[in-house]
Amino acid sequence: MKILVQKFGGTSVKDEESRLAAKKHIVQAVEDGYKVIVVVSAIGRLGDPYATDSLLSLVDADESFLDLREKDTLLSVGETISMAVFTNLLKKNGVLAAGLTGQDAGIVTNDEFSNAKVQRVNTAPILELFEVQDVVVVTGFQGISENGHLTTIGRGGSDTTAAILGKAFAAERIDIFTDVSGMMTADPRLVEQAKFLDVVSYQEVSNMAHEGAKVIHPRAVELAMQAGIPLRIRSTYQEVTDVGTLVTHSANQVGHYRLVTGIAHVSNLVQFTISTEHVEQKEIFGLMAAAGISVDFINIFPTQVVFTLANHEAALAKGIFKEQQIEVFTLEDCAKVAVVGAGITGVPGVTSRIVTTLSMENIDILQSADSYTTIWILVAGSELKHAVCALHDVFL
């Protein structure tokens, strides 16, 4: 049995026209001899009645009085509605299809509500349906805990669900359908010259996703990499023959060597600088850990620590430091720009080109860090587009 996993995001199931476009890809896969597991997100985006953020707004969003278990019960409704609506459309158009919730599909998680971890997948329910059906539509983003509670698996959960099912069923491929034609070298809203990438490595696309590229969740990439299953990032709205971006083990191994793959970014950050003259480094990070605050872009020096937080966490951190009488200097409205590429590893001069480029454009570098495949710089939010465009011109 050849199995293919196809995931359709919120914009791909938002209305009848989009769902019919998605149907074409499913029908083609069935005609090609595949049994297809379709994973769907909630319908649309904020403002659409059944989108995840719209449901959350019904209970005061981040200020909700619901506990996480109760909130999971509400948020799972979006994917459940999407599954039913999409399954109905497939059946109406003659496709042999059945719909399952995460629970019915055998996705078992722990009890970490709102960010549950999948413990195992019972493959029997889907395999039994494949004896009489060509397509099984599964709700993304959700599962059932060992104790029988409905759970959700965090933002990007539908991508993760697709990868988990792809791994469990040893799928030949996982297709992630979205409203763009594939991975791009930068956000086209910032860079008019951004180009589509026909092939990237798992590591490159994971790094791009971690650093702000929204096309796929990094956890899904990591799961596919572990299982050695190729991913394709494709457009719902293009022809079924359009193959999008292939994500595989090494782009360079298949004749696509390049120094830099893309320029990613994360905006709306606050930079924190704290002198360690009167407070120990371990106390600073201990306070953040105890509050469940994820600290990013960390530079530690003998006399100070510097790090960034997203805007929504910065206010909480400021309150904690004020309560502990720890003096903090903050710089608001910052943006992190990441130069990503497997070809960077071991190549001298990349940082020099970044610094020279930004210096010539009179853009101040507020902070920097690097790894084998990524070099990060922090700039003022007002300089974000300028910085991304300048670096894209130099490297891509």
mmCIF file of C-alpha atoms in Angstrom:
data_model
loop_
_atom_site.group_PDB
_atom_site.id
_atom_site.type_symbol
_atom_site.label_atom_id
_atom_site.label_comp_id
_atom_site.label_asym_id
_atom_site.label_seq_id
_atom_site.Cartn_x
_atom_site.Cartn_y
_atom_site.Cartn_z
ATOM 1 C CA MET A 1 0.000 0.000 0.000
ATOM 2 C CA LYS A 2 1.437 3.367 -1.081
ATOM 3 C CA ILE A 3 0.513 6.114 1.382
ATOM 4 C CA LEU A 4 0.777 9.849 0.847
ATOM 5 C CA VAL A 5 0.107 12.517 3.488
ATOM 6 C CA GLN A 6 -1.302 15.851 2.335
ATOM 7 C CA LYS A 7 -1.774 18.747 4.755
ATOM 8 C CA PHE A 8 -4.000 21.719 3.903
ATOM 9 C CA GLY A 9 -3.709 24.865 6.006
ATOM 10 C CA GLY A 10 -6.393 27.336 6.996
ATOM 11 C CA THR A 11 -6.222 29.376 3.787
ATOM 12 C CA SER A 12 -6.482 26.170 1.733
ATOM 13 C CA VAL A 13 -9.833 25.226 3.302
ATOM 14 C CA LYS A 14 -11.224 28.717 3.925
ATOM 15 C CA ASP A 15 -14.013 28.586 1.311
ATOM 16 C CA GLU A 16 -15.600 26.369 -1.337
ATOM 17 C CA GLU A 17 -13.255 27.568 -4.095
ATOM 18 C CA SER A 18 -10.160 26.775 -2.005
ATOM 19 C CA ARG A 19 -11.486 23.383 -0.956
ATOM 20 C CA LEU A 20 -12.216 22.472 -4.576
ATOM 21 C CA ALA A 21 -8.644 23.446 -5.481
ATOM 22 C CA ALA A 22 -7.400 21.183 -2.678
ATOM 23 C CA LYS A 23 -9.635 18.357 -3.916
ATOM 24 C CA LYS A 24 -7.823 18.320 -7.285
ATOM 25 C CA HIS A 25 -4.522 17.421 -5.593
ATOM 26 C CA ILE A 26 -6.172 14.638 -3.612
ATOM 27 C CA VAL A 27 -7.892 13.166 -6.658
ATOM 28 C CA GLN A 28 -4.608 13.228 -8.582
ATOM 29 C CA ALA A 29 -2.865 11.346 -5.772
ATOM 30 C CA VAL A 30 -5.609 8.706 -5.747
ATOM 31 C CA GLU A 31 -5.340 8.362 -9.531
ATOM 32 C CA ASP A 32 -1.596 7.866 -9.070
ATOM 33 C CA GLY A 33 -2.335 4.840 -6.898
ATOM 34 C CA TYR A 34 -1.951 6.326 -3.414
ATOM 35 C CA LYS A 35 -4.040 5.981 -0.319
ATOM 36 C CA VAL A 36 -4.148 9.519 1.034
ATOM 37 C CA ILE A 37 -4.169 10.792 4.610
ATOM 38 C CA VAL A 38 -5.409 14.382 4.466
ATOM 39 C CA VAL A 39 -4.695 16.605 7.469
ATOM 40 C CA VAL A 40 -6.711 19.822 7.762
ATOM 41 C CA SER A 41 -6.318 22.984 9.806
ATOM 42 C CA ALA A 42 -9.152 25.127 11.109
ATOM 43 C CA ILE A 43 -10.943 27.146 8.441
ATOM 44 C CA GLY A 44 -9.378 30.513 7.621
ATOM 45 C CA ARG A 45 -7.593 33.055 9.780
ATOM 46 C CA LEU A 46 -8.537 35.497 12.548
ATOM 47 C CA GLY A 47 -11.915 37.021 11.683
ATOM 48 C CA ASP A 48 -13.227 33.884 10.014
ATOM 49 C CA PRO A 49 -15.773 32.373 12.437
ATOM 50 C CA TYR A 50 -14.133 28.976 13.010
ATOM 51 C CA ALA A 51 -10.442 29.948 12.845
ATOM 52 C CA THR A 52 -8.385 29.117 15.929
ATOM 53 C CA ASP A 53 -7.743 32.753 16.835
ATOM 54 C CA SER A 54 -11.428 33.597 16.322
ATOM 55 C CA LEU A 55 -12.445 30.832 18.729
ATOM 56 C CA LEU A 56 -9.859 32.052 21.221
ATOM 57 C CA SER A 57 -11.272 35.577 21.023
ATOM 58 C CA LEU A 58 -14.614 34.233 22.251
ATOM 59 C CA VAL A 59 -13.044 33.550 25.665
ATOM 60 C CA ASP A 60 -10.968 36.745 26.053
ATOM 61 C CA ALA A 61 -7.923 35.385 24.160
ATOM 62 C CA ASP A 62 -4.735 35.524 26.273
ATOM 63 C CA GLU A 63 -6.703 36.881 29.253
ATOM 64 C CA SER A 64 -9.106 33.935 29.274
ATOM 65 C CA PHE A 65 -10.322 32.542 32.600
ATOM 66 C CA LEU A 66 -10.391 29.015 31.168
ATOM 67 C CA ASP A 67 -7.727 26.585 32.274
ATOM 68 C CA LEU A 68 -5.640 24.952 29.553
ATOM 69 C CA ARG A 69 -7.730 21.787 29.476
ATOM 70 C CA GLU A 70 -10.916 23.779 28.965
ATOM 71 C CA LYS A 71 -9.257 25.950 26.343
ATOM 72 C CA ASP A 72 -8.088 22.861 24.412
ATOM 73 C CA THR A 73 -11.676 21.619 24.296
ATOM 74 C CA LEU A 74 -12.740 24.870 22.633
ATOM 75 C CA LEU A 75 -9.832 25.227 20.217
ATOM 76 C CA SER A 76 -10.148 21.681 18.892
ATOM 77 C CA VAL A 77 -13.557 22.584 17.482
ATOM 78 C CA GLY A 78 -12.038 24.514 14.568
ATOM 79 C CA GLU A 79 -10.252 21.495 13.099
ATOM 80 C CA THR A 80 -13.247 19.245 13.772
ATOM 81 C CA ILE A 81 -15.532 21.538 11.763
ATOM 82 C CA SER A 82 -12.943 21.732 8.976
ATOM 83 C CA MET A 83 -12.635 17.938 8.829
ATOM 84 C CA ALA A 84 -16.404 17.477 8.544
ATOM 85 C CA VAL A 85 -16.851 20.187 5.904
ATOM 86 C CA PHE A 86 -13.952 18.911 3.806
ATOM 87 C CA THR A 87 -14.979 15.262 4.071
ATOM 88 C CA ASN A 88 -18.479 16.224 2.957
ATOM 89 C CA LEU A 89 -17.081 18.015 -0.106
ATOM 90 C CA LEU A 90 -14.960 15.001 -1.084
ATOM 91 C CA LYS A 91 -17.894 12.601 -0.765
ATOM 92 C CA LYS A 92 -20.163 14.963 -2.690
ATOM 93 C CA ASN A 93 -17.618 14.896 -5.517
ATOM 94 C CA GLY A 94 -17.394 11.120 -5.671
ATOM 95 C CA VAL A 95 -14.230 10.563 -3.638
ATOM 96 C CA LEU A 96 -14.244 7.512 -1.354
ATOM 97 C CA ALA A 97 -13.434 9.341 1.884
ATOM 98 C CA ALA A 98 -13.958 9.185 5.651
ATOM 99 C CA GLY A 99 -13.271 11.761 8.378
ATOM 100 C CA LEU A 100 -11.642 11.225 11.764
ATOM 101 C CA THR A 101 -10.813 13.404 14.761
ATOM 102 C CA GLY A 102 -7.341 13.085 16.231
ATOM 103 C CA GLN A 103 -8.800 10.816 18.889
ATOM 104 C CA ASP A 104 -10.511 8.579 16.323
ATOM 105 C CA ALA A 105 -7.315 8.493 14.247
ATOM 106 C CA GLY A 106 -5.392 6.993 17.178
ATOM 107 C CA ILE A 107 -3.191 9.997 18.041
ATOM 108 C CA VAL A 108 -2.301 9.584 21.733
ATOM 109 C CA THR A 109 -0.580 12.412 23.642
ATOM 110 C CA ASN A 110 0.536 13.278 27.137
ATOM 111 C CA ASP A 111 -1.489 15.615 29.386
ATOM 112 C CA GLU A 112 0.459 18.805 28.583
ATOM 113 C CA PHE A 113 -2.587 20.797 27.535
ATOM 114 C CA SER A 114 -2.130 23.407 24.762
ATOM 115 C CA ASN A 115 1.304 21.973 23.920
ATOM 116 C CA ALA A 116 0.818 18.207 24.146
ATOM 117 C CA LYS A 117 3.465 15.761 22.932
ATOM 118 C CA VAL A 118 2.389 12.789 20.837
ATOM 119 C CA GLN A 119 3.304 9.534 22.576
ATOM 120 C CA ARG A 120 2.187 7.080 19.915
ATOM 121 C CA VAL A 121 -0.124 6.544 16.963
ATOM 122 C CA ASN A 122 -2.460 3.575 16.766
ATOM 123 C CA THR A 123 -2.465 2.927 13.013
ATOM 124 C CA ALA A 124 -5.345 0.412 13.046
ATOM 125 C CA PRO A 125 -8.298 2.840 12.581
ATOM 126 C CA ILE A 126 -6.858 4.434 9.434
ATOM 127 C CA LEU A 127 -5.606 1.159 7.980
ATOM 128 C CA GLU A 128 -9.041 -0.385 8.462
ATOM 129 C CA LEU A 129 -10.663 2.521 6.634
ATOM 130 C CA PHE A 130 -8.157 2.205 3.786
ATOM 131 C CA GLU A 131 -9.582 -1.244 3.055
ATOM 132 C CA VAL A 132 -12.744 0.455 1.767
ATOM 133 C CA GLN A 133 -11.786 4.133 1.324
ATOM 134 C CA ASP A 134 -9.138 5.976 -0.717
ATOM 135 C CA VAL A 135 -8.897 9.032 1.522
ATOM 136 C CA VAL A 136 -9.006 9.586 5.288
ATOM 137 C CA VAL A 137 -9.385 13.195 6.443
ATOM 138 C CA VAL A 138 -7.873 13.793 9.899
ATOM 139 C CA THR A 139 -8.110 16.839 12.143
ATOM 140 C CA GLY A 140 -4.725 18.475 12.635
ATOM 141 C CA PHE A 141 -3.554 20.013 15.900
ATOM 142 C CA GLN A 142 -5.266 17.561 18.265
ATOM 143 C CA GLY A 143 -5.166 14.175 19.962
ATOM 144 C CA ILE A 144 -6.343 12.348 23.051
ATOM 145 C CA SER A 145 -4.349 11.945 26.257
ATOM 146 C CA GLU A 146 -3.656 8.642 27.984
ATOM 147 C CA ASN A 147 -6.278 9.733 30.539
ATOM 148 C CA GLY A 148 -8.917 10.369 27.888
ATOM 149 C CA HIS A 149 -8.713 14.171 27.723
ATOM 150 C CA LEU A 150 -8.842 16.025 24.443
ATOM 151 C CA THR A 151 -5.541 17.841 23.844
ATOM 152 C CA THR A 152 -4.014 20.235 21.327
ATOM 153 C CA ILE A 153 -0.375 20.119 20.272
ATOM 154 C CA GLY A 154 0.504 23.786 19.941
ATOM 155 C CA ARG A 155 0.903 26.300 17.147
ATOM 156 C CA GLY A 156 1.840 24.694 13.856
ATOM 157 C CA GLY A 157 0.105 21.585 15.131
ATOM 158 C CA SER A 158 -1.403 20.604 11.787
ATOM 159 C CA ASP A 159 2.048 20.518 10.169
ATOM 160 C CA THR A 160 3.244 18.425 13.086
ATOM 161 C CA THR A 161 0.237 16.101 12.818
ATOM 162 C CA ALA A 162 1.005 15.530 9.126
ATOM 163 C CA ALA A 163 4.628 14.672 9.908
ATOM 164 C CA ILE A 164 3.679 12.388 12.805
ATOM 165 C CA LEU A 165 1.223 10.470 10.615
ATOM 166 C CA GLY A 166 3.726 10.368 7.762
ATOM 167 C CA LYS A 167 6.257 8.779 10.077
ATOM 168 C CA ALA A 168 3.753 6.345 11.649
ATOM 169 C CA PHE A 169 2.552 5.079 8.255
ATOM 170 C CA ALA A 170 5.965 5.191 6.505
ATOM 171 C CA ALA A 171 4.477 7.503 3.894
ATOM 172 C CA GLU A 172 6.309 7.938 0.606
ATOM 173 C CA ARG A 173 6.009 11.717 0.917
ATOM 174 C CA ILE A 174 4.424 14.484 2.969
ATOM 175 C CA ASP A 175 2.938 17.377 0.993
ATOM 176 C CA ILE A 176 2.378 20.651 2.849
ATOM 177 C CA PHE A 177 -0.106 22.750 0.877
ATOM 178 C CA THR A 178 -0.324 26.460 1.502
ATOM 179 C CA ASP A 179 -1.118 29.700 -0.353
ATOM 180 C CA VAL A 180 2.408 30.117 -1.800
ATOM 181 C CA SER A 181 4.218 28.021 -4.380
ATOM 182 C CA GLY A 182 6.997 26.891 -2.069
ATOM 183 C CA MET A 183 9.869 28.110 0.092
ATOM 184 C CA MET A 184 11.276 31.504 -0.868
ATOM 185 C CA THR A 185 14.652 33.140 -0.312
ATOM 186 C CA ALA A 186 12.996 35.872 1.780
ATOM 187 C CA ASP A 187 9.590 37.223 2.691
ATOM 188 C CA PRO A 188 8.238 38.617 -0.613
ATOM 189 C CA ARG A 189 6.379 41.297 1.316
ATOM 190 C CA LEU A 190 9.786 42.761 2.184
ATOM 191 C CA VAL A 191 11.903 41.677 -0.783
ATOM 192 C CA GLU A 192 10.419 42.064 -4.250
ATOM 193 C CA GLN A 193 13.302 40.032 -5.725
ATOM 194 C CA ALA A 194 12.699 37.010 -3.480
ATOM 195 C CA LYS A 195 12.965 33.757 -5.431
ATOM 196 C CA PHE A 196 11.396 30.335 -5.076
ATOM 197 C CA LEU A 197 13.660 27.480 -4.015
ATOM 198 C CA ASP A 198 13.188 24.201 -5.834
ATOM 199 C CA VAL A 199 15.137 22.128 -3.301
ATOM 200 C CA VAL A 200 16.387 22.706 0.260
ATOM 201 C CA SER A 201 17.773 20.507 3.012
ATOM 202 C CA TYR A 202 15.770 19.621 6.122
ATOM 203 C CA GLN A 203 18.236 21.619 8.216
ATOM 204 C CA GLU A 204 17.987 24.719 6.059
ATOM 205 C CA VAL A 205 14.188 24.820 5.978
ATOM 206 C CA SER A 206 14.029 24.067 9.722
ATOM 207 C CA ASN A 207 16.370 26.979 10.429
ATOM 208 C CA MET A 208 14.366 29.260 8.137
ATOM 209 C CA ALA A 209 11.161 28.233 9.932
ATOM 210 C CA HIS A 210 12.691 28.761 13.385
ATOM 211 C CA GLU A 211 13.801 32.225 12.300
ATOM 212 C CA GLY A 212 10.432 33.458 11.131
ATOM 213 C CA ALA A 213 9.583 31.851 7.776
ATOM 214 C CA LYS A 214 5.911 30.879 8.205
ATOM 215 C CA VAL A 215 5.556 28.307 5.436
ATOM 216 C CA ILE A 216 6.084 25.223 7.643
ATOM 217 C CA HIS A 217 6.541 24.483 11.338
ATOM 218 C CA PRO A 218 10.111 23.438 12.263
ATOM 219 C CA ARG A 219 8.915 20.497 14.383
ATOM 220 C CA ALA A 220 7.299 18.954 11.310
ATOM 221 C CA VAL A 221 10.581 19.238 9.414
ATOM 222 C CA GLU A 222 12.501 17.596 12.248
ATOM 223 C CA LEU A 223 10.074 14.658 12.371
ATOM 224 C CA ALA A 224 10.254 14.145 8.609
ATOM 225 C CA MET A 225 14.048 14.279 8.775
ATOM 226 C CA GLN A 226 14.122 11.640 11.528
ATOM 227 C CA ALA A 227 11.995 9.339 9.388
ATOM 228 C CA GLY A 228 13.813 10.162 6.156
ATOM 229 C CA ILE A 229 10.531 11.102 4.448
ATOM 230 C CA PRO A 230 10.711 13.738 1.694
ATOM 231 C CA LEU A 231 8.591 16.845 2.165
ATOM 232 C CA ARG A 232 7.140 19.027 -0.530
ATOM 233 C CA ILE A 233 5.896 22.548 0.121
ATOM 234 C CA ARG A 234 3.301 23.285 -2.550
ATOM 235 C CA SER A 235 0.559 25.724 -3.519
ATOM 236 C CA THR A 236 -3.041 24.597 -3.263
ATOM 237 C CA TYR A 237 -3.970 26.936 -6.074
ATOM 238 C CA GLN A 238 -1.474 25.871 -8.741
ATOM 239 C CA GLU A 239 -1.695 22.962 -11.140
ATOM 240 C CA VAL A 240 -1.308 19.440 -9.768
ATOM 241 C CA THR A 241 1.857 19.126 -11.873
ATOM 242 C CA ASP A 242 3.569 21.964 -9.967
ATOM 243 C CA VAL A 243 5.987 20.298 -7.540
ATOM 244 C CA GLY A 244 6.847 23.253 -5.294
ATOM 245 C CA THR A 245 9.895 23.015 -3.020
ATOM 246 C CA LEU A 246 11.420 19.626 -2.236
ATOM 247 C CA VAL A 247 12.830 19.258 1.300
ATOM 248 C CA THR A 248 15.370 16.457 1.516
ATOM 249 C CA HIS A 249 18.596 15.450 3.280
ATOM 250 C CA SER A 250 21.023 17.724 1.459
ATOM 251 C CA ALA A 251 20.321 20.233 -1.253
ATOM 252 C CA ASN A 252 24.024 20.290 -2.120
ATOM 253 C CA GLN A 253 24.064 16.535 -2.758
ATOM 254 C CA VAL A 254 21.620 16.897 -5.625
ATOM 255 C CA GLY A 255 23.519 19.574 -7.497
ATOM 256 C CA HIS A 256 22.132 22.698 -5.877
ATOM 257 C CA TYR A 257 25.179 24.032 -4.042
ATOM 258 C CA ARG A 258 24.780 27.527 -2.651
ATOM 259 C CA LEU A 259 26.384 29.503 0.122
ATOM 260 C CA VAL A 260 23.164 31.040 1.484
ATOM 261 C CA THR A 261 19.654 29.615 1.178
ATOM 262 C CA GLY A 262 17.638 32.556 2.430
ATOM 263 C CA ILE A 263 17.215 35.561 4.688
ATOM 264 C CA ALA A 264 14.626 35.085 7.455
ATOM 265 C CA HIS A 265 13.462 37.490 10.113
ATOM 266 C CA VAL A 266 11.520 37.863 13.353
ATOM 267 C CA SER A 267 10.094 41.270 14.272
ATOM 268 C CA ASN A 268 8.484 42.782 17.391
ATOM 269 C CA LEU A 269 11.303 41.927 19.772
ATOM 270 C CA VAL A 270 12.601 43.715 22.869
ATOM 271 C CA GLN A 271 16.304 43.611 23.727
ATOM 272 C CA PHE A 272 17.145 43.282 27.442
ATOM 273 C CA THR A 273 20.544 44.256 28.855
ATOM 274 C CA ILE A 274 21.223 43.500 32.530
ATOM 275 C CA SER A 275 24.388 44.305 34.434
ATOM 276 C CA THR A 276 25.678 41.396 36.534
ATOM 277 C CA GLU A 277 27.358 43.692 39.046
ATOM 278 C CA HIS A 278 24.586 43.137 41.602
ATOM 279 C CA VAL A 279 22.854 40.007 40.314
ATOM 280 C CA GLU A 280 24.214 36.627 39.232
ATOM 281 C CA GLN A 281 23.724 35.345 35.705
ATOM 282 C CA LYS A 282 22.049 32.174 36.984
ATOM 283 C CA GLU A 283 19.491 34.227 38.920
ATOM 284 C CA ILE A 284 18.470 36.171 35.795
ATOM 285 C CA PHE A 285 17.846 33.072 33.719
ATOM 286 C CA GLY A 286 16.379 31.203 36.681
ATOM 287 C CA LEU A 287 13.680 33.852 37.034
ATOM 288 C CA MET A 288 12.815 33.570 33.346
ATOM 289 C CA ALA A 289 12.692 29.778 33.476
ATOM 290 C CA ALA A 290 10.456 29.804 36.563
ATOM 291 C CA ALA A 291 8.017 32.118 34.763
ATOM 292 C CA GLY A 292 7.972 29.916 31.665
ATOM 293 C CA ILE A 293 9.503 32.662 29.514
ATOM 294 C CA SER A 294 11.531 31.518 26.492
ATOM 295 C CA VAL A 295 14.673 33.637 26.191
ATOM 296 C CA ASP A 296 16.241 34.050 22.751
ATOM 297 C CA PHE A 297 19.371 35.521 21.158
ATOM 298 C CA ILE A 298 21.512 35.271 24.285
ATOM 299 C CA ASN A 299 24.946 36.879 24.711
ATOM 300 C CA ILE A 300 26.632 36.389 28.093
ATOM 301 C CA PHE A 301 29.583 38.556 29.144
ATOM 302 C CA PRO A 302 31.503 38.816 32.441
ATOM 303 C CA THR A 303 29.735 42.074 33.322
ATOM 304 C CA GLN A 304 26.340 41.781 31.650
ATOM 305 C CA VAL A 305 23.854 39.540 29.867
ATOM 306 C CA VAL A 306 21.950 40.497 26.742
ATOM 307 C CA PHE A 307 18.933 38.691 25.315
ATOM 308 C CA THR A 308 15.691 39.288 23.435
ATOM 309 C CA LEU A 309 12.056 38.525 24.159
ATOM 310 C CA ALA A 310 8.945 38.743 22.025
ATOM 311 C CA ASN A 311 6.764 41.746 22.811
ATOM 312 C CA HIS A 312 4.063 39.660 24.494
ATOM 313 C CA GLU A 313 6.597 38.222 26.978
ATOM 314 C CA ALA A 314 8.605 41.384 27.520
ATOM 315 C CA ALA A 315 5.995 43.045 29.763
ATOM 316 C CA LEU A 316 5.897 39.996 32.045
ATOM 317 C CA ALA A 317 9.697 39.912 32.265
ATOM 318 C CA LYS A 318 9.874 43.618 33.080
ATOM 319 C CA GLY A 319 7.420 43.095 35.933
ATOM 320 C CA ILE A 320 9.457 40.207 37.341
ATOM 321 C CA PHE A 321 12.729 42.147 37.241
ATOM 322 C CA LYS A 322 11.060 45.200 38.828
ATOM 323 C CA GLU A 323 9.679 43.032 41.623
ATOM 324 C CA GLN A 324 13.150 41.599 42.255
ATOM 325 C CA GLN A 325 14.680 45.113 42.092
ATOM 326 C CA ILE A 326 16.915 44.131 39.197
ATOM 327 C CA GLU A 327 17.835 47.082 37.007
ATOM 328 C CA VAL A 328 17.149 46.453 33.330
ATOM 329 C CA PHE A 329 17.866 48.441 30.187
ATOM 330 C CA THR A 330 15.486 47.664 27.335
ATOM 331 C CA LEU A 331 15.483 48.566 23.671
ATOM 332 C CA GLU A 332 12.023 48.350 22.134
ATOM 333 C CA ASP A 333 10.988 47.488 18.561
ATOM 334 C CA CYS A 334 13.901 45.334 17.480
ATOM 335 C CA ALA A 335 14.084 42.712 14.735
ATOM 336 C CA LYS A 336 16.259 39.633 14.292
ATOM 337 C CA VAL A 337 17.591 38.925 10.806
ATOM 338 C CA ALA A 338 19.023 35.485 10.038
ATOM 339 C CA VAL A 339 21.297 34.579 7.134
ATOM 340 C CA VAL A 340 20.681 30.842 6.657
ATOM 341 C CA GLY A 341 22.580 28.337 4.529
ATOM 342 C CA ALA A 342 24.211 24.932 4.845
ATOM 343 C CA GLY A 343 26.995 26.283 2.625
ATOM 344 C CA ILE A 344 28.072 28.726 5.351
ATOM 345 C CA THR A 345 29.741 25.971 7.374
ATOM 346 C CA GLY A 346 33.503 26.404 7.371
ATOM 347 C CA VAL A 347 33.506 29.213 4.808
ATOM 348 C CA PRO A 348 35.498 32.307 5.884
ATOM 349 C CA GLY A 349 34.318 35.810 5.157
ATOM 350 C CA VAL A 350 30.553 35.445 5.491
ATOM 351 C CA THR A 351 30.344 37.553 8.650
ATOM 352 C CA SER A 352 32.646 40.099 7.046
ATOM 353 C CA ARG A 353 30.256 40.465 4.117
ATOM 354 C CA ILE A 354 27.288 40.884 6.474
ATOM 355 C CA VAL A 355 29.018 43.541 8.579
ATOM 356 C CA THR A 356 30.380 45.371 5.533
ATOM 357 C CA THR A 357 26.995 45.382 3.802
ATOM 358 C CA LEU A 358 25.112 46.744 6.789
ATOM 359 C CA SER A 359 27.838 49.263 7.568
ATOM 360 C CA MET A 360 27.693 50.622 4.018
ATOM 361 C CA GLU A 361 23.917 50.959 4.430
ATOM 362 C CA ASN A 362 24.379 52.761 7.790
ATOM 363 C CA ILE A 363 22.456 50.049 9.641
ATOM 364 C CA ASP A 364 23.600 49.496 13.226
ATOM 365 C CA ILE A 365 24.103 45.903 14.404
ATOM 366 C CA LEU A 366 22.758 45.763 17.956
ATOM 367 C CA GLN A 367 23.672 42.141 18.667
ATOM 368 C CA SER A 368 24.977 39.087 16.800
ATOM 369 C CA ALA A 369 25.401 35.325 17.113
ATOM 370 C CA ASP A 370 26.133 32.406 14.812
ATOM 371 C CA SER A 371 25.982 28.642 14.364
ATOM 372 C CA TYR A 372 27.264 26.310 11.670
ATOM 373 C CA THR A 373 24.467 27.208 9.268
ATOM 374 C CA THR A 374 23.008 30.495 10.521
ATOM 375 C CA ILE A 375 24.307 33.966 11.363
ATOM 376 C CA TRP A 376 21.948 36.233 13.302
ATOM 377 C CA ILE A 377 22.008 39.992 13.722
ATOM 378 C CA LEU A 378 19.678 42.275 15.659
ATOM 379 C CA VAL A 379 18.648 45.608 14.168
ATOM 380 C CA ALA A 380 16.153 48.332 14.928
ATOM 381 C CA GLY A 381 12.665 47.410 13.739
ATOM 382 C CA SER A 382 12.608 50.507 11.537
ATOM 383 C CA GLU A 383 15.644 49.104 9.660
ATOM 384 C CA LEU A 384 14.228 45.603 9.126
ATOM 385 C CA LYS A 385 13.201 45.883 5.474
ATOM 386 C CA HIS A 386 16.365 47.824 4.610
ATOM 387 C CA ALA A 387 18.578 45.171 6.250
ATOM 388 C CA VAL A 388 16.809 42.160 4.733
ATOM 389 C CA CYS A 389 16.821 43.658 1.229
ATOM 390 C CA ALA A 390 20.508 44.636 1.461
ATOM 391 C CA LEU A 391 21.583 41.165 2.606
ATOM 392 C CA HIS A 392 19.377 39.487 0.007
ATOM 393 C CA ASP A 393 21.021 41.585 -2.726
ATOM 394 C CA VAL A 394 24.507 40.556 -1.568
ATOM 395 C CA PHE A 395 23.944 36.830 -1.011
ATOM 396 C CA LEU A 396 21.075 35.881 -3.314
#
